[in-house]
XYZ file of N, CA, C and O in Angstrom:
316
model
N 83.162 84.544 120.794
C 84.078 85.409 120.093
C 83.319 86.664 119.654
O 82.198 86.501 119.173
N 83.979 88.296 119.808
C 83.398 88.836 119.735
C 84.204 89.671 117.976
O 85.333 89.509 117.513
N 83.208 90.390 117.519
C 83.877 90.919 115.781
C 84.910 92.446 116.282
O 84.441 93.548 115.998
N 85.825 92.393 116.771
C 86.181 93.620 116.996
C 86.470 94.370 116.163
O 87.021 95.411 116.521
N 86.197 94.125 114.628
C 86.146 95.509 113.579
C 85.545 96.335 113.777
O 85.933 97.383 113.261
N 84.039 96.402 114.766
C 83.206 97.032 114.525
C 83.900 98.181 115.300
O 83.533 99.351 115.188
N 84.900 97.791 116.075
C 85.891 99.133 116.836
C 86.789 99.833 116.207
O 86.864 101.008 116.564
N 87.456 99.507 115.430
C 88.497 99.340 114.571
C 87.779 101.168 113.756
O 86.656 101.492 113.370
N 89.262 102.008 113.822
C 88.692 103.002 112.722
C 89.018 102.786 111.206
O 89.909 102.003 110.878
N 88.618 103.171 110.699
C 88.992 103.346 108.944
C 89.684 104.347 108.724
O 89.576 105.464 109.230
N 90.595 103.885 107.774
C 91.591 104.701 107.149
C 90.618 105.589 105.986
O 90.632 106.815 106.101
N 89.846 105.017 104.962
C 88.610 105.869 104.498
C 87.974 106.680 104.988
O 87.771 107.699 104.328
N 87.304 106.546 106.566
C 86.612 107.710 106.987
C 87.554 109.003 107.506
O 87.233 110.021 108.119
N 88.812 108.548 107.017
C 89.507 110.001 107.291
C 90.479 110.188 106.227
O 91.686 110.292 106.448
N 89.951 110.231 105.070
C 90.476 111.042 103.588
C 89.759 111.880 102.883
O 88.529 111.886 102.909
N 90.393 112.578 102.264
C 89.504 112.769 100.983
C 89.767 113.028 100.049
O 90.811 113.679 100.015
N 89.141 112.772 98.771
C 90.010 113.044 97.693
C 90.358 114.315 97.233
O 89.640 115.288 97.462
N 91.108 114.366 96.780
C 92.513 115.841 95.922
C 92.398 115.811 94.784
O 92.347 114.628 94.447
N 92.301 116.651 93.700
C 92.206 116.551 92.124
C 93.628 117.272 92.353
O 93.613 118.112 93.253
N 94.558 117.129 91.849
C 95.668 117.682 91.839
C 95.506 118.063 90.210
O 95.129 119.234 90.169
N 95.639 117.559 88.948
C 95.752 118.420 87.966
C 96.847 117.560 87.139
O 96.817 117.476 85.912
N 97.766 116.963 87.914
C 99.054 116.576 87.110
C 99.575 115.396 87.787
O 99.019 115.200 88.868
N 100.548 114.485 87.451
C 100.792 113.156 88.244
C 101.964 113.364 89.505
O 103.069 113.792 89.172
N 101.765 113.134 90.570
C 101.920 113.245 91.580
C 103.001 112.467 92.050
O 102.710 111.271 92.015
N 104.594 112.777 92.647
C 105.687 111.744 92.249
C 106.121 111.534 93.804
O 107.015 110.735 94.081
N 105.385 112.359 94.898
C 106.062 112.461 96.046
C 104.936 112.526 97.206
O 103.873 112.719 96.617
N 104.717 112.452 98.542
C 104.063 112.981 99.053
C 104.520 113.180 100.136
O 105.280 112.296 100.533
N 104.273 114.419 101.107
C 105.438 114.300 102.107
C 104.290 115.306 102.922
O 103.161 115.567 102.507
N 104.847 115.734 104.055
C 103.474 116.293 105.318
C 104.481 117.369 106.003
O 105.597 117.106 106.452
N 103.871 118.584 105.985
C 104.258 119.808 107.003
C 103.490 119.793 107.835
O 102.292 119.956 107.606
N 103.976 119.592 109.019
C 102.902 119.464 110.245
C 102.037 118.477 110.018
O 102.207 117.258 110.026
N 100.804 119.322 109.752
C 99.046 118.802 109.623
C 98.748 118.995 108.144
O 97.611 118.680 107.793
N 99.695 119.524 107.095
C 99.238 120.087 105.940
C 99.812 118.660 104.891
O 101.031 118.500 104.950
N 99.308 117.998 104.287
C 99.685 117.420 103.289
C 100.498 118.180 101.815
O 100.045 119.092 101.124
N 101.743 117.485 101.659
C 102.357 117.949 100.399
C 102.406 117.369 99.360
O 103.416 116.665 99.365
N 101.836 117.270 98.414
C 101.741 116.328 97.144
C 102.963 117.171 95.475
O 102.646 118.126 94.766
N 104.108 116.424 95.406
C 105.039 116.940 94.890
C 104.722 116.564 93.090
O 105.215 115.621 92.471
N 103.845 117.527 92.590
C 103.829 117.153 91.257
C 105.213 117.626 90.362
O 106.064 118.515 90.333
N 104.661 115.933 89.406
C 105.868 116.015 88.373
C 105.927 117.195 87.030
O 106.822 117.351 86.199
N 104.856 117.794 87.157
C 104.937 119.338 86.285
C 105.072 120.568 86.800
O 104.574 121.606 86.365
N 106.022 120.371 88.097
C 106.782 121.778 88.420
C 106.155 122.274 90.095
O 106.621 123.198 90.762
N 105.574 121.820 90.297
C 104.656 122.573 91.745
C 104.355 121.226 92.809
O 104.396 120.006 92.648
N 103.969 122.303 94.206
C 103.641 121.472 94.991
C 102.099 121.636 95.143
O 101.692 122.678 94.630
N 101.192 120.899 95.695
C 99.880 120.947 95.947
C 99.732 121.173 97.641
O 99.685 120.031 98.098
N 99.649 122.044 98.639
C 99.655 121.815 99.848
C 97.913 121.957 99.963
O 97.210 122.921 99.660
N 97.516 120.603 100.524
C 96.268 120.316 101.176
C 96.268 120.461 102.617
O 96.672 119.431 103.158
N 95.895 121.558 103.576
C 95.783 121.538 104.401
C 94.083 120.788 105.551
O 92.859 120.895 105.474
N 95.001 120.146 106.394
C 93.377 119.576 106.806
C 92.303 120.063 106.681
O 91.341 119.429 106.248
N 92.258 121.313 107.043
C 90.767 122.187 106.849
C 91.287 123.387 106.073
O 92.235 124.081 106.442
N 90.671 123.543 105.108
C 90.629 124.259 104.113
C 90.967 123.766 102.170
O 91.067 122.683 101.593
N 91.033 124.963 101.794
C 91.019 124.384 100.259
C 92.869 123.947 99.801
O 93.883 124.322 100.389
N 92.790 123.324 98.945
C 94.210 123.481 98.568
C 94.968 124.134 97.726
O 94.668 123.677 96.623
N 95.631 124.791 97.621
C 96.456 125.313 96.144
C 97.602 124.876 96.336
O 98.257 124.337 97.228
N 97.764 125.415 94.731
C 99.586 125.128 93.939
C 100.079 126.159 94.187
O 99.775 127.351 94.149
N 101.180 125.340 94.544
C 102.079 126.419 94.799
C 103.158 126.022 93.688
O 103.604 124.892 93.885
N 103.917 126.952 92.086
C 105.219 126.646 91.319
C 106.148 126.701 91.866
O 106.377 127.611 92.663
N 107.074 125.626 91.576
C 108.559 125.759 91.934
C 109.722 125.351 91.565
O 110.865 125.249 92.011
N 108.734 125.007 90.017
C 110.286 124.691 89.376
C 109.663 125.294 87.571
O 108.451 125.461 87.436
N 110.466 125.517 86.539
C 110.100 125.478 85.220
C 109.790 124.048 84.665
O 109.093 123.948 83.655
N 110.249 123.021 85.247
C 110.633 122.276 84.451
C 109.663 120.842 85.640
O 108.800 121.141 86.466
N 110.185 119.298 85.341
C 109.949 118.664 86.100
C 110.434 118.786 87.550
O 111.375 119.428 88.016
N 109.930 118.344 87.872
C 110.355 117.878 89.803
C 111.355 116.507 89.481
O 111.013 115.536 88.806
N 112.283 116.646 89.952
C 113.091 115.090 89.848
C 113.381 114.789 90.987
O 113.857 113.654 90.950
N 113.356 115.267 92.250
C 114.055 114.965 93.639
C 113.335 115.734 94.333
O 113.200 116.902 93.970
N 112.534 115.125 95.808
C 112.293 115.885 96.904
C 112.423 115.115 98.048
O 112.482 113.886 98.050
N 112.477 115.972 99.207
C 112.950 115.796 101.113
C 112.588 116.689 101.673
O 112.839 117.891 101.589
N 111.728 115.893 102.513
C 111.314 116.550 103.714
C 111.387 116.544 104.913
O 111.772 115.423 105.244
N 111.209 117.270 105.907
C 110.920 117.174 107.190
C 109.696 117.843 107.818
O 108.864 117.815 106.912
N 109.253 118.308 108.664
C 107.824 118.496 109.200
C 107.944 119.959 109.343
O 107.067 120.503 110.015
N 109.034 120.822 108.745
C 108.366 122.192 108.498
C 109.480 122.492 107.280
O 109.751 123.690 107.200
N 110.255 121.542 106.210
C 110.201 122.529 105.046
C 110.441 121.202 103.927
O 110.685 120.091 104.398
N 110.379 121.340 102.854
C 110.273 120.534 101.244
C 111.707 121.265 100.782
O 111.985 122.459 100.895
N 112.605 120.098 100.179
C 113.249 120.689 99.040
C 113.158 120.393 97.717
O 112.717 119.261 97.517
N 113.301 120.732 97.194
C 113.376 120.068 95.648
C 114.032 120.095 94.543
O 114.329 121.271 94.331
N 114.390 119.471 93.781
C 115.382 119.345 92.575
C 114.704 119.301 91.143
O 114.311 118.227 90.687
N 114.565 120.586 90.387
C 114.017 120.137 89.034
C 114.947 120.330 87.680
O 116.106 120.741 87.735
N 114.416 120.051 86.727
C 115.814 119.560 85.588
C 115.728 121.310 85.330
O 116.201 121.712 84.267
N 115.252 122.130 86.099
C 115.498 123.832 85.544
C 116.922 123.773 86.213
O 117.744 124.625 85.876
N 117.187 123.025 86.939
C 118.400 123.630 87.657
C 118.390 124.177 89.042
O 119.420 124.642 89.530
């Protein structure tokens, strides 16, 4: 019997961690770019290579988001 983990990739060797700033209620993907939908008003887009920023988009909380692979919507208690 042979150990075939040693083939096997890791889900670890392909992350990395995000300090986002605020608690995080959603996560959803444009393309290749990760979207992390924080619950204090903004999105975080982490793109594979490069840095990430916030982007605001609401005054208020985030209460509702949907996606598809090129846009985010969102619902916050601003209205």
């Amino acid at each position: 019997m042979t150990d075939s983990r040693a083939n096997t990739p890791s889900v670890v060797e392909r992350t990395r961690p995000v300090k986002t700033g605020a608690p995080v209620v959603a996560a959803h993907f444009l393309r290749e770019t990760a979207a992390f939908v924080l619950g204090e008003g903004a999105l975080m887009l982490v793109p594979r290579a490069g840095e990430p920023r916030s982007v605001p988009v609401h005054d208020g909380a985030v209460l509702a988001s949907a996606a598809d692979a090129a846009r985010i919507e969102t619902g916050g208690d601003d209205g």
